[in-house]
């Protein structure tokens, strides 16, 4: 399985209608990701396997809770982590594809 993180595009929190009556699609589903199993978790983030329709491959999605994460992490460390990961280029490392920011 080729694991990739998420092109640095920040997208507003939007949800659409799901083909299943009464169910709204998630933000990730609206961006072409189908979530799978959890492969890691911490105090305020969870990493899941997902399928990217756009990239036609399995990816790793890191979901960070804005409610559980400390403010300094969200303002200082998370942006720094994203910039570092975006710059990584090596066959044995993940490739950053996209960042999606929501209101929650």
Coordinates of N, CA and C in Angstrom, one line a residue:
X1 N 0.8 -1.2 0.0 CA 0.0 0.0 0.0 C 0.9 1.2 0.0
X2 N 0.6 2.2 -0.9 CA 1.4 3.4 -1.0 C 0.6 4.4 -0.1
X3 N 1.3 4.9 1.0 CA 0.7 5.8 1.9 C 1.1 7.2 1.5
X4 N 0.2 8.1 1.4 CA 0.5 9.5 1.1 C -0.3 10.4 2.1
X5 N 0.2 11.5 2.4 CA -0.6 12.5 3.2 C -1.4 13.3 2.3
X6 N -1.9 14.3 2.9 CA -2.8 15.1 2.1 C -2.1 16.1 1.4
X7 N -1.6 18.6 -1.9 CA -1.3 19.9 -2.4 C -1.9 20.8 -1.3
X8 N -1.2 21.7 -1.0 CA -1.5 22.6 0.1 C -2.7 23.5 -0.2
X9 N -3.9 23.0 -0.3 CA -5.0 23.7 -0.5 C -5.9 23.7 0.7
X10 N -6.3 24.9 1.2 CA -7.2 24.9 2.3 C -8.6 25.2 1.8
X11 N -9.5 24.3 2.2 CA -10.8 24.4 1.7 C -11.8 24.6 2.8
X12 N -12.8 25.4 2.6 CA -13.8 25.7 3.6 C -14.6 24.4 4.0
X13 N -15.2 24.4 5.1 CA -16.0 23.3 5.7 C -17.3 23.3 4.9
X14 N -17.5 22.4 4.0 CA -18.8 22.2 3.4 C -19.2 20.8 3.3
X15 N -20.5 20.6 3.3 CA -21.0 19.2 3.2 C -22.1 19.2 2.2
X16 N -22.2 18.1 1.4 CA -23.2 17.9 0.4 C -24.1 16.8 0.7
X17 N -25.0 16.6 -0.2 CA -26.0 15.5 0.0 C -25.4 14.2 -0.5
X18 N -25.6 13.2 0.3 CA -25.2 11.8 0.0 C -26.3 11.1 -0.8
X19 N -26.0 10.2 -1.7 CA -27.0 9.5 -2.4 C -27.9 8.7 -1.4
X20 N -27.4 8.4 -0.2 CA -28.3 7.7 0.7 C -29.2 8.7 1.4
X21 N -30.5 8.5 1.3 CA -31.4 9.5 1.8 C -31.2 9.8 3.3
X22 N -31.2 11.0 3.7 CA -31.1 11.4 5.1 C -29.6 11.5 5.6
X23 N -28.7 11.2 4.7 CA -27.3 11.2 5.2 C -26.5 12.2 4.4
X24 N -25.8 13.1 5.1 CA -24.9 14.1 4.4 C -23.5 13.5 4.2
X25 N -22.9 13.9 3.1 CA -21.5 13.5 2.9 C -20.6 14.3 3.8
X26 N -19.5 13.7 4.2 CA -18.5 14.3 5.0 C -17.6 15.3 4.1
X27 N -16.9 16.1 4.8 CA -16.0 17.0 4.0 C -14.9 16.2 3.2
X28 N -14.4 15.1 3.8 CA -13.4 14.3 3.1 C -14.1 13.6 1.9
X29 N -15.3 13.1 2.1 CA -16.0 12.5 1.0 C -16.2 13.5 -0.2
X30 N -16.5 14.7 0.2 CA -16.7 15.8 -0.8 C -15.4 16.1 -1.6
X31 N -14.3 15.7 -1.0 CA -13.0 15.9 -1.7 C -12.4 14.6 -2.3
X32 N -13.3 13.6 -2.3 CA -12.9 12.4 -3.0 C -12.2 11.3 -2.2
X33 N -12.3 11.4 -0.8 CA -11.6 10.5 0.0 C -12.6 9.6 0.7
X34 N -12.4 8.3 0.7 CA -13.2 7.3 1.4 C -12.4 6.8 2.6
X35 N -12.8 7.0 3.8 CA -12.0 6.6 5.0 C -12.1 5.1 5.2
X36 N -11.0 4.6 5.7 CA -10.9 3.2 6.1 C -10.5 3.1 7.5
X37 N -9.7 2.1 7.9 CA -9.4 1.8 9.2 C -8.4 2.8 9.8
X38 N -8.4 2.9 11.2 CA -7.5 3.8 11.9 C -6.1 3.1 12.0
X39 N -5.1 3.8 11.7 CA -3.7 3.2 11.8 C -2.9 3.8 12.9
X40 N -3.4 4.9 13.5 CA -2.7 5.5 14.6 C -3.6 6.6 15.2
X41 N -3.3 6.9 16.5 CA -4.1 7.9 17.2 C -3.2 8.5 18.3
X42 N -3.5 9.7 18.7 CA -2.8 10.3 19.8 C -3.8 11.2 20.6
X43 N -3.3 12.1 21.3 CA -4.2 12.9 22.2 C -5.2 13.8 21.4
X44 N -4.8 14.3 20.3 CA -5.8 15.1 19.5 C -5.7 14.9 18.0
X45 N -5.2 13.8 17.6 CA -5.1 13.5 16.1 C -5.3 12.0 15.9
X46 N -5.9 11.7 14.8 CA -6.1 10.3 14.4 C -5.6 10.2 12.9
X47 N -4.9 9.1 12.6 CA -4.5 8.8 11.3 C -5.2 7.6 10.7
X48 N -5.8 7.8 9.6 CA -6.6 6.7 9.0 C -6.1 6.4 7.5
X49 N -6.3 5.2 7.1 CA -6.1 4.9 5.7 C -7.4 5.4 5.0
X50 N -7.2 5.9 3.8 CA -8.3 6.3 3.0 C -8.0 6.0 1.5
X51 N -9.0 6.1 0.7 CA -8.8 5.9 -0.8 C -9.1 7.2 -1.4
X52 N -8.1 7.7 -2.2 CA -8.3 8.9 -3.0 C -8.8 8.6 -4.4
X53 N -10.0 9.1 -4.7 CA -10.5 8.9 -6.1 C -9.6 9.7 -7.1
X54 N -9.3 10.9 -6.7 CA -8.5 11.7 -7.6 C -7.1 11.2 -7.9
X55 N -6.4 10.7 -6.9 CA -5.1 10.1 -7.1 C -5.0 8.6 -7.4
X56 N -6.2 8.0 -7.3 CA -6.3 6.6 -7.5 C -5.3 5.7 -6.7
X57 N -5.2 6.0 -5.4 CA -4.3 5.3 -4.6 C -4.8 5.4 -3.1
X58 N -4.2 4.5 -2.3 CA -4.5 4.6 -0.9 C -3.6 5.7 -0.3
X59 N -4.2 6.5 0.7 CA -3.5 7.6 1.3 C -3.6 7.5 2.8
X60 N -2.8 8.2 3.5 CA -2.9 8.3 5.0 C -3.5 9.7 5.2
X61 N -4.6 9.8 6.0 CA -5.2 11.0 6.4 C -5.0 11.3 7.8
X62 N -4.5 12.5 8.2 CA -4.3 12.8 9.6 C -5.4 13.8 9.9
X63 N -6.2 13.5 10.9 CA -7.4 14.3 11.3 C -7.0 14.8 12.7
X64 N -6.9 16.2 12.7 CA -6.6 16.9 14.0 C -7.8 17.5 14.5
X65 N -8.2 17.3 15.8 CA -9.3 17.9 16.4 C -8.9 19.3 16.9
X66 N -9.6 20.3 16.3 CA -9.4 21.7 16.8 C -9.8 21.9 18.2
X67 N -10.7 21.1 18.7 CA -11.2 21.3 20.0 C -10.3 20.6 21.1
X68 N -9.6 19.6 20.7 CA -8.7 18.9 21.7 C -7.3 19.4 21.6
X69 N -6.9 19.9 20.5 CA -5.5 20.3 20.3 C -5.2 21.7 21.0
X70 N -4.1 21.8 21.6 CA -3.7 23.1 22.3 C -3.6 24.2 21.2
X71 N -3.9 25.4 21.6 CA -3.9 26.6 20.6 C -2.5 26.8 20.0
X72 N -1.4 26.6 20.9 CA -0.1 26.8 20.3 C 0.3 25.7 19.3
X73 N -0.3 24.5 19.4 CA -0.1 23.5 18.4 C -0.7 23.9 17.1
X74 N -2.0 24.3 17.2 CA -2.7 24.7 16.0 C -2.1 25.9 15.3
X75 N -1.6 26.9 16.0 CA -1.1 28.1 15.4 C 0.4 28.0 15.0
X76 N 1.2 27.3 15.8 CA 2.6 27.3 15.6 C 3.1 25.9 15.0
X77 N 2.9 24.8 15.7 CA 3.5 23.6 15.3 C 2.8 22.9 14.1
X78 N 1.5 22.9 14.0 CA 0.9 22.2 12.9 C 1.2 22.9 11.6
X79 N 1.2 24.2 11.5 CA 1.6 24.8 10.2 C 3.1 24.5 9.8
X80 N 3.9 24.4 10.9 CA 5.3 24.0 10.7 C 5.4 22.6 10.2
X81 N 4.7 21.7 10.8 CA 4.7 20.3 10.4 C 4.3 20.1 8.9
X82 N 3.2 20.9 8.6 CA 2.7 20.8 7.2 C 3.8 21.3 6.2
X83 N 4.4 22.4 6.5 CA 5.5 22.9 5.6 C 6.7 21.9 5.5
X84 N 7.1 21.3 6.6 CA 8.2 20.3 6.5 C 7.8 19.1 5.7
X85 N 6.6 18.6 5.9 CA 6.2 17.4 5.2 C 6.0 17.7 3.7
X86 N 5.5 18.9 3.4 CA 5.4 19.3 2.0 C 6.7 19.3 1.2
X87 N 7.8 19.6 1.9 CA 9.1 19.7 1.3 C 9.8 18.4 1.2
X88 N 9.3 17.3 1.8 CA 10.0 16.0 1.8 C 9.8 15.4 0.4
X89 N 10.9 14.9 -0.2 CA 10.9 14.3 -1.5 C 11.9 13.1 -1.4
X90 N 11.3 11.9 -1.2 CA 12.2 10.7 -1.1 C 11.2 9.5 -1.3
X91 N 11.8 8.5 -2.0 CA 10.9 7.3 -2.4 C 10.4 6.5 -1.2
X92 N 11.1 6.6 0.0 CA 10.6 5.9 1.1 C 9.8 6.7 2.1
X93 N 9.5 7.9 1.7 CA 8.7 8.8 2.6 C 7.3 9.1 1.9
X94 N 6.4 9.5 2.7 CA 5.1 9.9 2.2 C 5.2 11.2 1.4
X95 N 4.3 11.4 0.5 CA 4.2 12.6 -0.3 C 2.9 13.4 0.2
X96 N 3.1 14.7 0.4 CA 2.0 15.5 0.9 C 1.1 15.8 -0.3
X97 N -0.2 15.6 -0.2 CA -1.1 15.9 -1.3 C -2.0 17.1 -1.0
X98 N -2.6 17.2 0.2 CA -3.6 18.2 0.4 C -3.8 18.5 1.9
X99 N -4.1 19.7 2.2 CA -4.6 20.0 3.6 C -6.0 20.6 3.4
X100 N -6.9 20.1 4.2 CA -8.3 20.5 4.2 C -8.6 21.1 5.6
X101 N -9.0 22.3 5.7 CA -9.3 22.9 7.0 C -10.8 23.1 7.1
X102 N -11.3 22.7 8.2 CA -12.7 22.9 8.5 C -12.9 23.7 9.8
X103 N -14.1 24.0 10.1 CA -14.4 24.8 11.3 C -14.3 24.0 12.6
X104 N -14.2 22.7 12.5 CA -14.2 21.8 13.7 C -13.0 20.8 13.7

